[in-house]
Amino acid sequence: MRFLPTGEQSEFARTLRSLLGAAQVPATVRAWAAGDHGPGLALWSRLAGTGLCALAAPEAYEGLGPLPVELALGFVELGRAGVAGPAVETAAAVVLLRELAGHGEEAPAKRFLPGLLTGDTLATLTLPGGSPYALDADAAGYCFRVAGAAPASASESAELWLAPGWEERLGSLDPARGLGVPAAGGELLAAGPAVSAAADTAARWARLLTAAQCLGLGEALLARTVEYVKQRTQFGAPIGSFQAVKHRLADTLLDLEFARPLLWAAALSLSDGDVAAAKLTAGEAAYAAACTALQLHGAVGYTEELDLSLWLRKARPLRDAWGGPSQCRADVIRSLPQTTATRRVTT
């Protein structure tokens, strides 16, 4: 198993990082939080132009994949830049439609995938066993809702609906995350066990890509904090020279470095246990990085004027999205062989 990106994969990540670095992402995030989605949608169109969403779709639908490792690399960069919007949900919708097509339900894929792959529109969705709230339904062109038993399985039947809209927008710890319940009814796109199986796969990809976002977010928080402690002085010396500060930063770095190989392992295997382990570890590492950043920046860290607050507010919602720590921990344990030791832990 290879845990290091190839040269081509690294070049793709550098391209995305360069694009995002020149895109003034903090301004687009603030506009998104204020309800102006124009700059964010324009950024998403440019990201789609790199082939980002096409990495989740097969060539039969003008895609480039599916290539989960490359897509995870891309979402690390999205997390590092703090991009707002239903990026994970759009990619998961592409996976959902792709899987349905693989089970013979091609009509939804032919209808929706072209716009999603070119970045002309975004999608959001809710899946069985996940949150009832769709992310940024007011900005997404398509709001998909899968109704069925949870957790989904190939032996169970479910329905895929195109919701006619969404109910009242709810707030989040991250002002740039709008949550809404998809309205009932709408257009029934597909039904049956194939929808259940496709929803299960889409949920696993959504969790993987959220883990990738968490890793990028944590790295961004650590980098900004390191720069800050080099500049701020106390008692005539940079606070970064103090042993206690060094230890705190070193712990944060170790947490992120431990999460990285788990993310690549999950992208390679796409197994339930590996993906849950990656999400658990990356989510906790990002949240710990946020706590470290806030403590070492002091009160200035949570002021609206400082861009750091845009990353700080994303850490907890991303940690809890598509499976919080307790759910991921349970899924990891459930995936282990039922040895005597495992049975002792679970009972």
mmCIF file of N, CA, C and O in Angstrom, residues 60-111:
data_model
loop_
_atom_site.group_PDB
_atom_site.id
_atom_site.type_symbol
_atom_site.label_atom_id
_atom_site.label_comp_id
_atom_site.label_asym_id
_atom_site.label_seq_id
_atom_site.Cartn_x
_atom_site.Cartn_y
_atom_site.Cartn_z
ATOM 1 N N ALA A 60 -17.592 7.191 -18.651
ATOM 2 C CA ALA A 60 -18.838 7.062 -19.411
ATOM 3 C C ALA A 60 -19.721 8.290 -19.267
ATOM 4 O O ALA A 60 -20.587 8.541 -20.113
ATOM 5 N N TYR A 61 -19.512 9.046 -18.209
ATOM 6 C CA TYR A 61 -20.305 10.269 -17.976
ATOM 7 C C TYR A 61 -19.410 11.511 -18.005
ATOM 8 O O TYR A 61 -19.629 12.461 -17.275
ATOM 9 N N GLU A 62 -18.375 11.469 -18.829
ATOM 10 C CA GLU A 62 -17.436 12.592 -18.992
ATOM 11 C C GLU A 62 -16.613 12.833 -17.737
ATOM 12 O O GLU A 62 -16.134 13.947 -17.509
ATOM 13 N N GLY A 63 -16.485 11.800 -16.923
ATOM 14 C CA GLY A 63 -15.666 11.928 -15.726
ATOM 15 C C GLY A 63 -14.248 11.460 -15.960
ATOM 16 O O GLY A 63 -13.855 11.089 -17.075
ATOM 17 N N LEU A 64 -13.465 11.466 -14.882
ATOM 18 C CA LEU A 64 -12.060 11.058 -14.950
ATOM 19 C C LEU A 64 -11.772 9.861 -14.067
ATOM 20 O O LEU A 64 -10.628 9.416 -13.991
ATOM 21 N N GLY A 65 -12.755 9.368 -13.371
ATOM 22 C CA GLY A 65 -12.483 8.372 -12.342
ATOM 23 C C GLY A 65 -13.383 7.167 -12.422
ATOM 24 O O GLY A 65 -13.736 6.757 -13.523
ATOM 25 N N PRO A 66 -13.738 6.677 -11.246
ATOM 26 C CA PRO A 66 -13.561 7.294 -9.925
ATOM 27 C C PRO A 66 -12.135 7.155 -9.391
ATOM 28 O O PRO A 66 -11.539 6.085 -9.474
ATOM 29 N N LEU A 67 -11.645 8.267 -8.826
ATOM 30 C CA LEU A 67 -10.290 8.319 -8.287
ATOM 31 C C LEU A 67 -10.349 8.908 -6.864
ATOM 32 O O LEU A 67 -10.138 10.108 -6.669
ATOM 33 N N PRO A 68 -10.627 8.089 -5.874
ATOM 34 C CA PRO A 68 -10.811 8.611 -4.509
ATOM 35 C C PRO A 68 -9.553 9.241 -3.912
ATOM 36 O O PRO A 68 -9.661 10.197 -3.139
ATOM 37 N N VAL A 69 -8.368 8.737 -4.246
ATOM 38 C CA VAL A 69 -7.142 9.317 -3.679
ATOM 39 C C VAL A 69 -6.959 10.748 -4.183
ATOM 40 O O VAL A 69 -6.688 11.678 -3.409
ATOM 41 N N GLU A 70 -7.101 10.920 -5.504
ATOM 42 C CA GLU A 70 -6.950 12.259 -6.080
ATOM 43 C C GLU A 70 -8.021 13.211 -5.539
ATOM 44 O O GLU A 70 -7.737 14.387 -5.252
ATOM 45 N N LEU A 71 -9.246 12.695 -5.398
ATOM 46 C CA LEU A 71 -10.315 13.547 -4.885
ATOM 47 C C LEU A 71 -10.041 13.935 -3.434
ATOM 48 O O LEU A 71 -10.280 15.085 -3.031
ATOM 49 N N ALA A 72 -9.533 12.996 -2.642
ATOM 50 C CA ALA A 72 -9.198 13.314 -1.249
ATOM 51 C C ALA A 72 -8.088 14.362 -1.185
ATOM 52 O O ALA A 72 -8.134 15.279 -0.355
ATOM 53 N N LEU A 73 -7.110 14.246 -2.069
ATOM 54 C CA LEU A 73 -6.057 15.268 -2.129
ATOM 55 C C LEU A 73 -6.649 16.650 -2.414
ATOM 56 O O LEU A 73 -6.254 17.650 -1.811
ATOM 57 N N GLY A 74 -7.598 16.682 -3.327
ATOM 58 C CA GLY A 74 -8.238 17.945 -3.643
ATOM 59 C C GLY A 74 -8.996 18.525 -2.466
ATOM 60 O O GLY A 74 -8.945 19.732 -2.214
ATOM 61 N N PHE A 75 -9.656 17.672 -1.724
ATOM 62 C CA PHE A 75 -10.439 18.168 -0.589
ATOM 63 C C PHE A 75 -9.547 18.559 0.594
ATOM 64 O O PHE A 75 -9.970 19.345 1.439
ATOM 65 N N VAL A 76 -8.354 18.036 0.675
ATOM 66 C CA VAL A 76 -7.396 18.559 1.656
ATOM 67 C C VAL A 76 -7.122 20.032 1.363
ATOM 68 O O VAL A 76 -7.085 20.870 2.276
ATOM 69 N N GLU A 77 -6.973 20.352 0.074
ATOM 70 C CA GLU A 77 -6.714 21.748 -0.303
ATOM 71 C C GLU A 77 -7.938 22.618 -0.068
ATOM 72 O O GLU A 77 -7.796 23.787 0.333
ATOM 73 N N LEU A 78 -9.125 22.091 -0.301
ATOM 74 C CA LEU A 78 -10.342 22.860 -0.014
ATOM 75 C C LEU A 78 -10.434 23.166 1.483
ATOM 76 O O LEU A 78 -10.818 24.266 1.889
ATOM 77 N N GLY A 79 -10.085 22.177 2.310
ATOM 78 C CA GLY A 79 -10.092 22.407 3.746
ATOM 79 C C GLY A 79 -9.018 23.388 4.175
ATOM 80 O O GLY A 79 -9.241 24.244 5.038
ATOM 81 N N ARG A 80 -7.850 23.304 3.550
ATOM 82 C CA ARG A 80 -6.753 24.209 3.888
ATOM 83 C C ARG A 80 -7.142 25.667 3.566
ATOM 84 O O ARG A 80 -6.818 26.581 4.317
ATOM 85 N N ALA A 81 -7.849 25.858 2.453
ATOM 86 C CA ALA A 81 -8.250 27.207 2.051
ATOM 87 C C ALA A 81 -9.511 27.674 2.778
ATOM 88 O O ALA A 81 -9.821 28.859 2.747
ATOM 89 N N GLY A 82 -10.254 26.733 3.392
ATOM 90 C CA GLY A 82 -11.479 27.116 4.094
ATOM 91 C C GLY A 82 -12.629 27.435 3.163
ATOM 92 O O GLY A 82 -13.474 28.281 3.475
ATOM 93 N N VAL A 83 -12.696 26.744 2.015
ATOM 94 C CA VAL A 83 -13.740 27.014 1.022
ATOM 95 C C VAL A 83 -15.123 26.746 1.618
ATOM 96 O O VAL A 83 -15.347 25.742 2.297
ATOM 97 N N ALA A 84 -16.056 27.660 1.349
ATOM 98 C CA ALA A 84 -17.433 27.492 1.829
ATOM 99 C C ALA A 84 -18.278 26.791 0.767
ATOM 100 O O ALA A 84 -17.922 26.770 -0.410
ATOM 101 N N GLY A 85 -19.409 26.224 1.215
ATOM 102 C CA GLY A 85 -20.346 25.631 0.275
ATOM 103 C C GLY A 85 -20.425 24.119 0.392
ATOM 104 O O GLY A 85 -19.587 23.488 1.056
ATOM 105 N N PRO A 86 -21.424 23.528 -0.270
ATOM 106 C CA PRO A 86 -21.645 22.073 -0.162
ATOM 107 C C PRO A 86 -20.729 21.281 -1.102
ATOM 108 O O PRO A 86 -21.207 20.547 -1.975
ATOM 109 N N ALA A 87 -19.428 21.420 -0.926
ATOM 110 C CA ALA A 87 -18.483 20.724 -1.803
ATOM 111 C C ALA A 87 -18.553 19.217 -1.591
ATOM 112 O O ALA A 87 -18.623 18.438 -2.555
ATOM 113 N N VAL A 88 -18.525 18.800 -0.313
ATOM 114 C CA VAL A 88 -18.610 17.357 -0.023
ATOM 115 C C VAL A 88 -19.930 16.792 -0.531
ATOM 116 O O VAL A 88 -19.986 15.708 -1.138
ATOM 117 N N GLU A 89 -21.007 17.547 -0.311
ATOM 118 C CA GLU A 89 -22.336 17.064 -0.693
ATOM 119 C C GLU A 89 -22.457 16.952 -2.214
ATOM 120 O O GLU A 89 -23.095 16.026 -2.717
ATOM 121 N N THR A 90 -21.845 17.888 -2.941
ATOM 122 C CA THR A 90 -21.880 17.815 -4.402
ATOM 123 C C THR A 90 -21.130 16.576 -4.894
ATOM 124 O O THR A 90 -21.619 15.847 -5.772
ATOM 125 N N ALA A 91 -19.958 16.333 -4.318
ATOM 126 C CA ALA A 91 -19.196 15.146 -4.714
ATOM 127 C C ALA A 91 -19.945 13.867 -4.345
ATOM 128 O O ALA A 91 -19.955 12.896 -5.120
ATOM 129 N N ALA A 92 -20.585 13.868 -3.170
ATOM 130 C CA ALA A 92 -21.347 12.686 -2.754
ATOM 131 C C ALA A 92 -22.547 12.467 -3.669
ATOM 132 O O ALA A 92 -22.918 11.318 -3.955
ATOM 133 N N ALA A 93 -23.152 13.558 -4.127
ATOM 134 C CA ALA A 93 -24.274 13.412 -5.067
ATOM 135 C C ALA A 93 -23.797 12.803 -6.378
ATOM 136 O O ALA A 93 -24.495 11.978 -6.982
ATOM 137 N N VAL A 94 -22.615 13.200 -6.824
ATOM 138 C CA VAL A 94 -22.046 12.601 -8.042
ATOM 139 C C VAL A 94 -21.857 11.095 -7.835
ATOM 140 O O VAL A 94 -22.196 10.279 -8.709
ATOM 141 N N VAL A 95 -21.338 10.715 -6.669
ATOM 142 C CA VAL A 95 -21.147 9.287 -6.361
ATOM 143 C C VAL A 95 -22.489 8.563 -6.338
ATOM 144 O O VAL A 95 -22.636 7.454 -6.873
ATOM 145 N N LEU A 96 -23.473 9.170 -5.711
ATOM 146 C CA LEU A 96 -24.810 8.570 -5.621
ATOM 147 C C LEU A 96 -25.381 8.309 -7.022
ATOM 148 O O LEU A 96 -25.871 7.200 -7.314
ATOM 149 N N LEU A 97 -25.312 9.304 -7.886
ATOM 150 C CA LEU A 97 -25.865 9.155 -9.243
ATOM 151 C C LEU A 97 -25.057 8.145 -10.055
ATOM 152 O O LEU A 97 -25.616 7.360 -10.828
ATOM 153 N N ARG A 98 -23.737 8.155 -9.844
ATOM 154 C CA ARG A 98 -22.874 7.199 -10.544
ATOM 155 C C ARG A 98 -23.203 5.765 -10.134
ATOM 156 O O ARG A 98 -23.296 4.862 -10.976
ATOM 157 N N GLU A 99 -23.376 5.554 -8.857
ATOM 158 C CA GLU A 99 -23.678 4.205 -8.374
ATOM 159 C C GLU A 99 -25.054 3.741 -8.855
ATOM 160 O O GLU A 99 -25.236 2.567 -9.187
ATOM 161 N N LEU A 100 -26.012 4.656 -8.866
ATOM 162 C CA LEU A 100 -27.336 4.293 -9.384
ATOM 163 C C LEU A 100 -27.241 3.862 -10.845
ATOM 164 O O LEU A 100 -27.876 2.881 -11.253
ATOM 165 N N ALA A 101 -26.449 4.602 -11.615
ATOM 166 C CA ALA A 101 -26.276 4.244 -13.028
ATOM 167 C C ALA A 101 -25.656 2.852 -13.145
ATOM 168 O O ALA A 101 -26.016 2.069 -14.037
ATOM 169 N N GLY A 102 -24.735 2.545 -12.235
ATOM 170 C CA GLY A 102 -24.117 1.232 -12.244
ATOM 171 C C GLY A 102 -25.083 0.112 -11.942
ATOM 172 O O GLY A 102 -24.832 -1.047 -12.293
ATOM 173 N N HIS A 103 -26.184 0.457 -11.290
ATOM 174 C CA HIS A 103 -27.229 -0.537 -10.991
ATOM 175 C C HIS A 103 -28.372 -0.481 -12.001
ATOM 176 O O HIS A 103 -29.452 -1.027 -11.753
ATOM 177 N N GLY A 104 -28.150 0.196 -13.106
ATOM 178 C CA GLY A 104 -29.160 0.214 -14.161
ATOM 179 C C GLY A 104 -30.072 1.417 -14.168
ATOM 180 O O GLY A 104 -30.879 1.586 -15.089
ATOM 181 N N GLU A 105 -29.983 2.286 -13.159
ATOM 182 C CA GLU A 105 -30.821 3.500 -13.100
ATOM 183 C C GLU A 105 -30.023 4.668 -13.691
ATOM 184 O O GLU A 105 -29.451 5.487 -12.979
ATOM 185 N N GLU A 106 -29.986 4.745 -15.014
ATOM 186 C CA GLU A 106 -29.115 5.717 -15.668
ATOM 187 C C GLU A 106 -29.744 7.098 -15.854
ATOM 188 O O GLU A 106 -29.028 8.086 -16.048
ATOM 189 N N ALA A 107 -31.045 7.183 -15.818
ATOM 190 C CA ALA A 107 -31.720 8.449 -16.134
ATOM 191 C C ALA A 107 -31.263 9.604 -15.231
ATOM 192 O O ALA A 107 -30.951 10.691 -15.731
ATOM 193 N N PRO A 108 -31.216 9.434 -13.897
ATOM 194 C CA PRO A 108 -30.761 10.556 -13.058
ATOM 195 C C PRO A 108 -29.327 10.980 -13.373
ATOM 196 O O PRO A 108 -29.016 12.170 -13.364
ATOM 197 N N ALA A 109 -28.449 10.033 -13.653
ATOM 198 C CA ALA A 109 -27.064 10.385 -13.957
ATOM 199 C C ALA A 109 -26.980 11.202 -15.240
ATOM 200 O O ALA A 109 -26.272 12.211 -15.305
ATOM 201 N N LYS A 110 -27.687 10.777 -16.273
ATOM 202 C CA LYS A 110 -27.661 11.506 -17.544
ATOM 203 C C LYS A 110 -28.237 12.911 -17.389
ATOM 204 O O LYS A 110 -27.804 13.840 -18.063
ATOM 205 N N ARG A 111 -29.175 13.056 -16.487
ATOM 206 C CA ARG A 111 -29.847 14.348 -16.320
ATOM 207 C C ARG A 111 -29.024 15.334 -15.477
ATOM 208 O O ARG A 111 -28.941 16.516 -15.807
#
